[in-house]
Amino acid sequence: MAAPFDLKDDSVVVIIGSGAGGGTLGNELAQKGIDVVILEAGARHEYEDFTNNEWDSFGQLAWVDKRTTSGDWRVAKDFPNLPAWIVKSVGGSTTHWAGASLRFQDHEFKALTHYGKVKGTSLLDWPITLAELEPYYAKAEDKMGVTRTNGIAGLPGNNNFKVLKAGADKLGYKECHTGNMAINSAERDDRMSCQQTGFCFQGCKWGAKWSTLYTEIPKGEKTGKLEVRPNSMAQKIEHDKSGKVTGVLYTDKDGKQQLQKARIVAVAGNSIESPRLLLNSESSMFPNGLANSSGQVGRNYMRHTTGSVYGIFEKPVHMYRGTTMAGIIRDEARHDPSRGFVGGYEMETLSLGLPFMAAFLDPGGWGRSFTSALDQYVNMAGLWIVGEDMPQEDNRITLHKDEKDKYGLPIANVNFSDHENDIAMRDHAYEQGKALYEAVGATRVFPTPPYPSTHNLGTNRMSEKAKDGVVNKHGQSHDIKNLFVSDGSQFTTGGAENPTLTIVSLAIRQADYIAKEMAAKTI
Amino acid sequence: MVTIFNRKAAAPDTPEPIEKQVLSRRDLLKGGTISLGAILVISGSSIIHPEFAWGLETSNLKPETMATLIQLARDIYPHDHIPDRFYAIAVKPYDAKAGEDPKTKKMIEEGIADLDKRAGKGGYIGLGWEDDRLAILRKVEDTPFFQTVRGGLVTGLYNQEEIWPLFGYEGESYSKGGYIARGFSNIEWL
Ligand SMILES: Cc1cc2nc3c(=O)[nH]c(=O)nc-3n(C[C@H](O)[C@H](O)[C@H](O)COP(=O)(O)OP(=O)(O)OC[C@H]3O[C@@H](n4cnc5c(N)ncnc54)[C@H](O)[C@@H]3O)c2cc1C
Ligand code: SF4
């Protein structure tokens, strides 16, 4: 049957979420001739609808349904109802993302082996290795048009990058360049090249930056095998007496509840909504939620050890011109415990426009110390720290005891506290960032606290053994054979790298596995 | 009606230019007018900035309260190169909110009254030095009143497109073809 599919069609694969994981999986399956329905909670905005305005764009794309927070992270104080900055729209957070696309390092797949048992953590080795994922990384890089791979040239460096590079040279860093970006440096895949507009976080109006919205999804739709249903919020995954999942209950664009039957269900709602959905799908057979015999659903929430450093110079930088993430330093990404922490971090340029800078430079700050910084906006350069944070059992997504969403389902609470390793790493990175900018003449430097999480990981983690995690090395749940997890919540550990290339690689690999198992009729 | 000021009209969403307001020179000069510091003049339900052509009418908050709010906004986020009218735009919505929600009205009126009381004779706005006003603000910075006003300013002030150029932020760039030919890599001093 050709898309659109009937609600009673129980031969389809239903994917929840159309972002990096879900959008990719949907297209990959459709290309193999498998029928797919993607349920997406958000609306469909095409790239010409995007706007070069930070708050307007946030209102258009971001997930603003209420969530609550707890734990000692500063986000819980400054943004108590906005733990994460992610998207509710067709394309998911790949509309907002900056495009940095890095492979994990070999040792990061074996975090427990390399870092040892770090007190207070739930570190574990991934059930897959870099070598196993490499062919899929290569496919993902080709699909996404990642610069400095597949013979694709790097992007030209903007002003913010030039300041970073000058500082990196002064500090003796060796690996500093304009990054591996899923942004076209020349026309490719029927998409144009980057025009250096500087609104990557607001959705690329040129389509130069890869997003499932205008790559995977239309490609899948073209096969006639993929149907994307926007404004369709999945609420519960249903199962039969044997424990196999049978369909997804969702609210459609008109607010009506529908049940889409399914042969297979893949959850890709990002690391807060995915565990929330599994937990909200509890039943008498699965009283703790689906796929949760281990009790690990929602646990080990990771968000990367982040922070920013902004420097003020005597002369103009205009950091907001050109790509938001315009370059990277990789020297600190190595695992080197002599620095006082395990794992490593990347330093990547970052720029915010004036409205977001006012909101995020020092949330809650006021007075001249704050405003004199903004007065120097034009003379600012900035970088973002992204490092491996430690998985901890109690950093977790739980269902709120009292508060419910407009459909009557409990909302998510996000509990997060830094591990001492996270703090040691962030402090080290702040010092390096400060030294870097001072080496090029910064007169003032700001160690800026983490923003609401853009990288959300780990809450349905992969594990070799069923008791340690939620899914196996294919993202298939340990408990239920035809239930998959296809987003960043599968991550066993976070690595130092931005996660999306790995999410996409895992989705391509998962599609191969699902197709093979479907053919073998095991699912 | 007498036109008091006849300069270039302010941008559409700025407070009403004075010439549009029902207010005469006589109103301004007669006894009911109070001068607040050196900047703002209150007459009836209006706040007038006599030097730069704008005024603001209040319907739910006392005009004195609005005038103090404007000063408070500047004290929270002081930018000496940003004219008062942008601070006025940022706090103006409290007047409408005060009309819809008695709780907001109470919070704002009481919050301002508290500042005045702490300042003593002459009130908050009568304190000539910023430092003296800040000493008061540091004592109230954890109150819901202060946090509401501060939080609202983050977008109320900084998300006004008209002030972006005053910080050198160029805003929207798509319609101009991005920065690929407009200086994305023109840094010279490095
Ligand atoms: C500002 C910003 C910058 C970023 N920059 C980078 C970067 O440079 N490099 C990088 O690697 N990563 C970056 N990221 C992170 C990246 O966007 C995410 O890691 C990635 O998109 C996550 O993929 P996902 O499939 O897990 O979820 P998403 O892409 O977030 O997609 C999840 C989708 O599921 C939908 N959904 C959720 N619940 C339901 C439900 N119940 N029913 C139906 N639909 C549902 C959501 O609406 C959403 O569309 C950035 C993120 C942000 C916000
Ligand atoms: S800088 Fe490049 S990638 Fe970013 S939004 Fe502009 S054109 Fe797109």
PDB file of N, CA and C in Angstrom, chain B residues 119-148:
ATOM      1  N   ALA B 119      13.870  54.808  50.097  1.00  0.00           N
ATOM      2  CA  ALA B 119      14.688  55.955  49.674  1.00  0.00           C
ATOM      3  C   ALA B 119      14.478  57.164  50.578  1.00  0.00           C
ATOM      4  N   GLY B 120      13.339  57.196  51.278  1.00  0.00           N
ATOM      5  CA  GLY B 120      13.072  58.341  52.144  1.00  0.00           C
ATOM      6  C   GLY B 120      12.502  59.517  51.367  1.00  0.00           C
ATOM      7  N   LYS B 121      12.631  60.693  51.943  1.00  0.00           N
ATOM      8  CA  LYS B 121      12.067  61.896  51.327  1.00  0.00           C
ATOM      9  C   LYS B 121      12.585  62.059  49.898  1.00  0.00           C
ATOM     10  N   GLY B 122      11.679  62.366  48.999  1.00  0.00           N
ATOM     11  CA  GLY B 122      12.093  62.529  47.595  1.00  0.00           C
ATOM     12  C   GLY B 122      11.916  61.247  46.812  1.00  0.00           C
ATOM     13  N   GLY B 123      11.788  60.130  47.504  1.00  0.00           N
ATOM     14  CA  GLY B 123      11.518  58.854  46.820  1.00  0.00           C
ATOM     15  C   GLY B 123      12.717  58.312  46.057  1.00  0.00           C
ATOM     16  N   TYR B 124      12.517  57.155  45.473  1.00  0.00           N
ATOM     17  CA  TYR B 124      13.577  56.444  44.735  1.00  0.00           C
ATOM     18  C   TYR B 124      14.166  57.309  43.634  1.00  0.00           C
ATOM     19  N   ILE B 125      13.258  57.921  42.890  1.00  0.00           N
ATOM     20  CA  ILE B 125      13.707  58.690  41.735  1.00  0.00           C
ATOM     21  C   ILE B 125      14.443  59.957  42.151  1.00  0.00           C
ATOM     22  N   GLY B 126      14.225  60.349  43.396  1.00  0.00           N
ATOM     23  CA  GLY B 126      14.893  61.547  43.875  1.00  0.00           C
ATOM     24  C   GLY B 126      16.343  61.308  44.272  1.00  0.00           C
ATOM     25  N   LEU B 127      16.744  60.043  44.331  1.00  0.00           N
ATOM     26  CA  LEU B 127      18.143  59.755  44.687  1.00  0.00           C
ATOM     27  C   LEU B 127      19.016  60.037  43.468  1.00  0.00           C
ATOM     28  N   GLY B 128      19.876  60.981  43.592  1.00  0.00           N
ATOM     29  CA  GLY B 128      20.620  61.458  42.430  1.00  0.00           C
ATOM     30  C   GLY B 128      21.687  60.493  41.926  1.00  0.00           C
ATOM     31  N   TRP B 129      22.307  59.750  42.848  1.00  0.00           N
ATOM     32  CA  TRP B 129      23.389  58.867  42.427  1.00  0.00           C
ATOM     33  C   TRP B 129      22.897  57.431  42.224  1.00  0.00           C
ATOM     34  N   GLU B 130      23.319  56.864  41.124  1.00  0.00           N
ATOM     35  CA  GLU B 130      22.964  55.472  40.840  1.00  0.00           C
ATOM     36  C   GLU B 130      23.352  54.568  42.016  1.00  0.00           C
ATOM     37  N   ASP B 131      24.502  54.811  42.585  1.00  0.00           N
ATOM     38  CA  ASP B 131      24.969  53.962  43.687  1.00  0.00           C
ATOM     39  C   ASP B 131      23.979  53.921  44.844  1.00  0.00           C
ATOM     40  N   ASP B 132      23.355  55.067  45.120  1.00  0.00           N
ATOM     41  CA  ASP B 132      22.386  55.098  46.219  1.00  0.00           C
ATOM     42  C   ASP B 132      21.159  54.265  45.870  1.00  0.00           C
ATOM     43  N   ARG B 133      20.772  54.324  44.607  1.00  0.00           N
ATOM     44  CA  ARG B 133      19.613  53.516  44.199  1.00  0.00           C
ATOM     45  C   ARG B 133      19.992  52.024  44.206  1.00  0.00           C
ATOM     46  N   LEU B 134      21.194  51.733  43.760  1.00  0.00           N
ATOM     47  CA  LEU B 134      21.634  50.323  43.737  1.00  0.00           C
ATOM     48  C   LEU B 134      21.685  49.728  45.137  1.00  0.00           C
ATOM     49  N   ALA B 135      22.061  50.551  46.107  1.00  0.00           N
ATOM     50  CA  ALA B 135      22.119  50.049  47.484  1.00  0.00           C
ATOM     51  C   ALA B 135      20.743  49.543  47.896  1.00  0.00           C
ATOM     52  N   ILE B 136      19.716  50.231  47.439  1.00  0.00           N
ATOM     53  CA  ILE B 136      18.348  49.786  47.743  1.00  0.00           C
ATOM     54  C   ILE B 136      18.023  48.516  46.949  1.00  0.00           C
ATOM     55  N   LEU B 137      18.393  48.526  45.676  1.00  0.00           N
ATOM     56  CA  LEU B 137      18.048  47.362  44.826  1.00  0.00           C
ATOM     57  C   LEU B 137      18.698  46.084  45.332  1.00  0.00           C
ATOM     58  N   ARG B 138      19.901  46.201  45.840  1.00  0.00           N
ATOM     59  CA  ARG B 138      20.561  44.988  46.334  1.00  0.00           C
ATOM     60  C   ARG B 138      19.800  44.369  47.491  1.00  0.00           C
ATOM     61  N   LYS B 139      19.057  45.210  48.197  1.00  0.00           N
ATOM     62  CA  LYS B 139      18.267  44.668  49.317  1.00  0.00           C
ATOM     63  C   LYS B 139      16.983  43.998  48.841  1.00  0.00           C
ATOM     64  N   VAL B 140      16.520  44.361  47.668  1.00  0.00           N
ATOM     65  CA  VAL B 140      15.232  43.802  47.220  1.00  0.00           C
ATOM     66  C   VAL B 140      15.384  42.847  46.039  1.00  0.00           C
ATOM     67  N   GLU B 141      16.638  42.553  45.672  1.00  0.00           N
ATOM     68  CA  GLU B 141      16.808  41.821  44.412  1.00  0.00           C
ATOM     69  C   GLU B 141      16.219  40.405  44.415  1.00  0.00           C
ATOM     70  N   ASP B 142      15.957  39.858  45.579  1.00  0.00           N
ATOM     71  CA  ASP B 142      15.359  38.523  45.593  1.00  0.00           C
ATOM     72  C   ASP B 142      13.837  38.542  45.666  1.00  0.00           C
ATOM     73  N   THR B 143      13.255  39.715  45.696  1.00  0.00           N
ATOM     74  CA  THR B 143      11.784  39.764  45.788  1.00  0.00           C
ATOM     75  C   THR B 143      11.162  39.420  44.435  1.00  0.00           C
ATOM     76  N   PRO B 144       9.955  38.856  44.466  1.00  0.00           N
ATOM     77  CA  PRO B 144       9.254  38.559  43.200  1.00  0.00           C
ATOM     78  C   PRO B 144       9.095  39.826  42.356  1.00  0.00           C
ATOM     79  N   PHE B 145       8.875  40.957  43.002  1.00  0.00           N
ATOM     80  CA  PHE B 145       8.718  42.208  42.252  1.00  0.00           C
ATOM     81  C   PHE B 145       9.969  42.487  41.417  1.00  0.00           C
ATOM     82  N   PHE B 146      11.113  42.498  42.071  1.00  0.00           N
ATOM     83  CA  PHE B 146      12.348  42.801  41.354  1.00  0.00           C
ATOM     84  C   PHE B 146      12.608  41.763  40.267  1.00  0.00           C
ATOM     85  N   GLN B 147      12.435  40.497  40.625  1.00  0.00           N
ATOM     86  CA  GLN B 147      12.743  39.425  39.659  1.00  0.00           C
ATOM     87  C   GLN B 147      11.790  39.447  38.470  1.00  0.00           C
ATOM     88  N   THR B 148      10.548  39.845  38.722  1.00  0.00           N
ATOM     89  CA  THR B 148       9.605  39.943  37.611  1.00  0.00           C
ATOM     90  C   THR B 148      10.032  41.049  36.652  1.00  0.00           C
TER      91      THR B 148
END
